[in-house]
mmCIF file of C-alpha atoms in Angstrom:
data_model
loop_
_atom_site.group_PDB
_atom_site.id
_atom_site.type_symbol
_atom_site.label_atom_id
_atom_site.label_comp_id
_atom_site.label_asym_id
_atom_site.label_seq_id
_atom_site.Cartn_x
_atom_site.Cartn_y
_atom_site.Cartn_z
ATOM 1 C CA MET A 729 20.238 9.992 -5.572
ATOM 2 C CA LEU A 730 16.056 10.428 -7.336
ATOM 3 C CA ALA A 731 14.072 7.511 -6.484
ATOM 4 C CA LEU A 732 12.863 5.732 -9.727
ATOM 5 C CA SER A 733 9.271 5.713 -10.352
ATOM 6 C CA LEU A 734 6.970 2.599 -10.361
ATOM 7 C CA LEU A 735 6.516 2.819 -13.442
ATOM 8 C CA ASP A 736 10.497 2.594 -14.243
ATOM 9 C CA ARG A 737 10.867 -0.631 -11.157
ATOM 10 C CA ALA A 738 7.741 -2.338 -12.822
ATOM 11 C CA GLY A 739 10.079 -1.622 -16.426
ATOM 12 C CA ALA A 740 12.930 -2.779 -15.117
ATOM 13 C CA ALA A 741 11.109 -6.393 -13.567
ATOM 14 C CA GLY A 742 9.920 -6.901 -17.230
ATOM 15 C CA ALA A 743 6.657 -5.835 -16.983
ATOM 16 C CA LYS A 744 4.699 -5.252 -19.909
ATOM 17 C CA ILE A 745 4.040 -1.063 -20.220
ATOM 18 C CA THR A 746 1.644 -0.184 -21.717
ATOM 19 C CA PRO A 747 -0.627 2.929 -21.839
ATOM 20 C CA GLN A 748 -2.647 2.011 -19.495
ATOM 21 C CA ARG A 749 -0.254 1.161 -17.382
ATOM 22 C CA LYS A 750 1.141 3.887 -17.062
ATOM 23 C CA VAL A 751 -2.186 6.137 -15.722
ATOM 24 C CA ILE A 752 -2.570 3.289 -13.010
ATOM 25 C CA CYS A 753 0.604 3.465 -12.148
ATOM 26 C CA ARG A 754 0.838 7.345 -11.832
ATOM 27 C CA ALA A 755 -2.443 7.758 -10.108
ATOM 28 C CA LEU A 756 -1.402 4.542 -7.359
ATOM 29 C CA GLU A 757 1.880 6.962 -6.961
ATOM 30 C CA CYS A 758 0.317 9.841 -6.720
ATOM 31 C CA SER A 759 -2.482 8.315 -3.997
ATOM 32 C CA GLY A 760 -1.689 10.091 -0.185
ATOM 33 C CA ASP A 761 -3.817 7.367 1.161
ATOM 34 C CA HIS A 762 -4.467 3.768 -0.044
ATOM 35 C CA PRO A 763 -6.489 3.116 -2.386
ATOM 36 C CA ASP A 764 -9.469 0.461 -2.576
ATOM 37 C CA VAL A 765 -9.453 -0.609 -6.438
ATOM 38 C CA ASP A 766 -13.282 1.870 -7.584
ATOM 39 C CA GLN A 767 -10.550 4.553 -5.425
ATOM 40 C CA LEU A 768 -7.341 4.067 -7.428
ATOM 41 C CA LEU A 769 -10.097 2.953 -11.334
ATOM 42 C CA ALA A 770 -11.891 6.444 -10.604
ATOM 43 C CA ARG A 771 -7.866 8.777 -9.935
ATOM 44 C CA ALA A 772 -6.905 7.088 -13.200
ATOM 45 C CA ARG A 773 -10.019 7.888 -15.202
ATOM 46 C CA GLU A 774 -9.035 11.516 -14.760
ATOM 47 C CA SER A 775 -6.331 10.720 -17.414
ATOM 48 C CA ASP A 776 -7.984 8.033 -19.996
ATOM 49 C CA PRO A 777 -12.286 7.875 -19.139
ATOM 50 C CA GLY A 778 -11.412 4.669 -21.465
ATOM 51 C CA LEU A 779 -10.326 2.427 -18.609
ATOM 52 C CA SER A 780 -11.459 -0.127 -17.044
ATOM 53 C CA LEU A 781 -11.590 -2.567 -13.579
ATOM 54 C CA ALA A 782 -10.598 -5.684 -15.477
ATOM 55 C CA SER A 783 -7.387 -3.432 -16.148
ATOM 56 C CA VAL A 784 -6.530 -1.863 -13.047
ATOM 57 C CA TYR A 785 -6.844 -5.856 -11.073
ATOM 58 C CA ARG A 786 -5.157 -7.184 -14.541
ATOM 59 C CA THR A 787 -1.977 -4.414 -13.333
ATOM 60 C CA LEU A 788 -2.131 -4.157 -9.290
ATOM 61 C CA ARG A 789 -1.708 -8.600 -10.211
ATOM 62 C CA ALA A 790 1.878 -7.542 -12.044
ATOM 63 C CA LEU A 791 2.733 -5.079 -9.504
ATOM 64 C CA GLU A 792 2.066 -7.695 -6.774
ATOM 65 C CA ASP A 793 3.661 -10.382 -8.845
ATOM 66 C CA LEU A 794 6.845 -8.239 -9.216
ATOM 67 C CA ASP A 795 6.586 -7.205 -5.359
ATOM 68 C CA LEU A 796 6.334 -3.482 -6.388
ATOM 69 C CA VAL A 797 2.682 -2.381 -4.491
ATOM 70 C CA TRP A 798 1.577 -4.121 -0.893
ATOM 71 C CA LYS A 799 -2.009 -6.088 -0.880
ATOM 72 C CA HIS A 800 -3.363 -4.502 2.952
ATOM 73 C CA ASP A 801 -6.386 -5.871 4.516
ATOM 74 C CA PHE A 802 -7.422 -3.427 6.621
ATOM 75 C CA GLY A 803 -11.037 -5.381 8.117
ATOM 76 C CA ASP A 804 -13.529 -3.137 5.895
ATOM 77 C CA GLY A 805 -13.628 -6.337 3.591
ATOM 78 C CA ARG A 806 -11.978 -4.037 0.820
ATOM 79 C CA ALA A 807 -8.170 -4.523 -0.630
ATOM 80 C CA ARG A 808 -5.552 -1.628 -0.211
ATOM 81 C CA TYR A 809 -2.979 -0.725 -2.321
ATOM 82 C CA GLU A 810 0.059 1.060 -1.228
ATOM 83 C CA VAL A 811 3.585 1.990 -3.177
ATOM 84 C CA ARG A 812 6.206 -0.815 -1.940
ATOM 85 C CA HIS A 813 9.418 1.528 -0.542
ATOM 86 C CA ASP A 814 12.318 0.337 1.146
ATOM 87 C CA ASP A 815 10.710 1.975 3.859
ATOM 88 C CA HIS A 816 9.259 0.269 6.057
ATOM 89 C CA HIS A 817 6.633 1.599 8.405
ATOM 90 C CA ASP A 818 2.719 0.600 10.072
ATOM 91 C CA HIS A 819 0.035 1.545 10.204
ATOM 92 C CA LEU A 820 -2.820 2.033 12.861
ATOM 93 C CA ILE A 821 -7.175 1.789 11.536
ATOM 94 C CA ASP A 822 -9.163 3.665 13.250
ATOM 95 C CA THR A 823 -12.421 2.243 13.636
ATOM 96 C CA ILE A 824 -14.766 5.091 13.535
ATOM 97 C CA SER A 825 -13.299 7.259 10.702
ATOM 98 C CA GLY A 826 -11.034 4.509 8.269
ATOM 99 C CA GLN A 827 -8.249 6.685 8.924
ATOM 100 C CA ILE A 828 -5.251 4.566 8.260
ATOM 101 C CA VAL A 829 -2.336 6.665 9.586
ATOM 102 C CA GLU A 830 1.141 4.904 9.300
ATOM 103 C CA PHE A 831 3.484 5.587 11.770
ATOM 104 C CA HIS A 832 7.520 3.886 12.612
ATOM 105 C CA ASP A 833 8.254 2.855 15.784
ATOM 106 C CA PRO A 834 12.538 1.229 15.823
ATOM 107 C CA GLU A 835 10.734 -0.292 19.691
ATOM 108 C CA LEU A 836 8.470 -1.753 18.295
ATOM 109 C CA GLU A 837 11.370 -3.037 14.695
ATOM 110 C CA ALA A 838 13.528 -4.273 17.849
ATOM 111 C CA LEU A 839 10.930 -6.205 19.385
ATOM 112 C CA LYS A 840 9.115 -7.799 17.013
ATOM 113 C CA LYS A 841 13.071 -8.895 15.570
ATOM 114 C CA ARG A 842 13.668 -10.208 18.883
ATOM 115 C CA ILE A 843 10.529 -12.257 19.641
ATOM 116 C CA ALA A 844 11.467 -14.268 16.059
ATOM 117 C CA ALA A 845 14.639 -14.747 17.629
ATOM 118 C CA ARG A 846 13.546 -16.121 20.915
ATOM 119 C CA LEU A 847 10.964 -18.133 18.727
ATOM 120 C CA GLY A 848 14.307 -19.267 17.166
ATOM 121 C CA TYR A 849 13.095 -17.050 13.651
ATOM 122 C CA ARG A 850 14.785 -14.226 12.090
ATOM 123 C CA LEU A 851 13.110 -12.201 10.649
ATOM 124 C CA GLU A 852 12.279 -11.405 6.989
ATOM 125 C CA GLY A 853 9.307 -9.021 6.902
ATOM 126 C CA HIS A 854 6.167 -8.719 9.026
ATOM 127 C CA SER A 855 2.428 -6.807 8.324
ATOM 128 C CA LEU A 856 1.024 -4.621 11.037
ATOM 129 C CA ALA A 857 -2.817 -3.225 11.552
ATOM 130 C CA LEU A 858 -3.400 -2.356 14.808
ATOM 131 C CA PHE A 859 -7.312 -1.345 14.877
ATOM 132 C CA GLY A 860 -8.806 1.467 17.523
ATOM 133 C CA ARG A 861 -10.483 4.132 18.240
ATOM 134 C CA PRO A 862 -8.895 7.703 19.627
ATOM 135 C CA ALA A 863 -8.776 8.327 23.401
ATOM 136 C CA ASP A 864 -10.916 11.014 23.599
ATOM 137 C CA GLY A 865 -13.197 9.206 21.542
ATOM 138 C CA GLU A 866 -13.147 12.450 18.778
ATOM 139 C CA SER A 867 -11.888 10.455 15.142
ATOM 140 C CA GLN A 868 -9.516 12.697 13.035
ATOM 141 C CA THR A 869 -11.284 13.944 9.655
ATOM 142 C CA PRO A 870 -8.844 11.701 6.796
#
């Protein structure tokens, strides 16, 4: 079964789908990284040169409100965005290059659940961003 696109999920959740929102959703969904608002605007303007920054902000806010995108703070002063999917992952940020590496570690996931249980909680969600530099001192090219 094919996963629904961000645009399909937004429409199914009741969001108003304008031509501008279509362009923004497609640009975000095609991103292989975690763009900030300015990066997303530049990418979306490749399809719609007249697109406004306000439209990008409004669309991202609507998608956040529908829990269709994650807004990340990776410590660089810029909010970064990512389409939400069912596959959970965490992030490692290279403090030299700014590269964001996604990873999934089953042992870490189990540890987080054990910690929550030990404290009397059932884990409903979490966000984890690790910050570091390559052990060999050489940053990877983003």
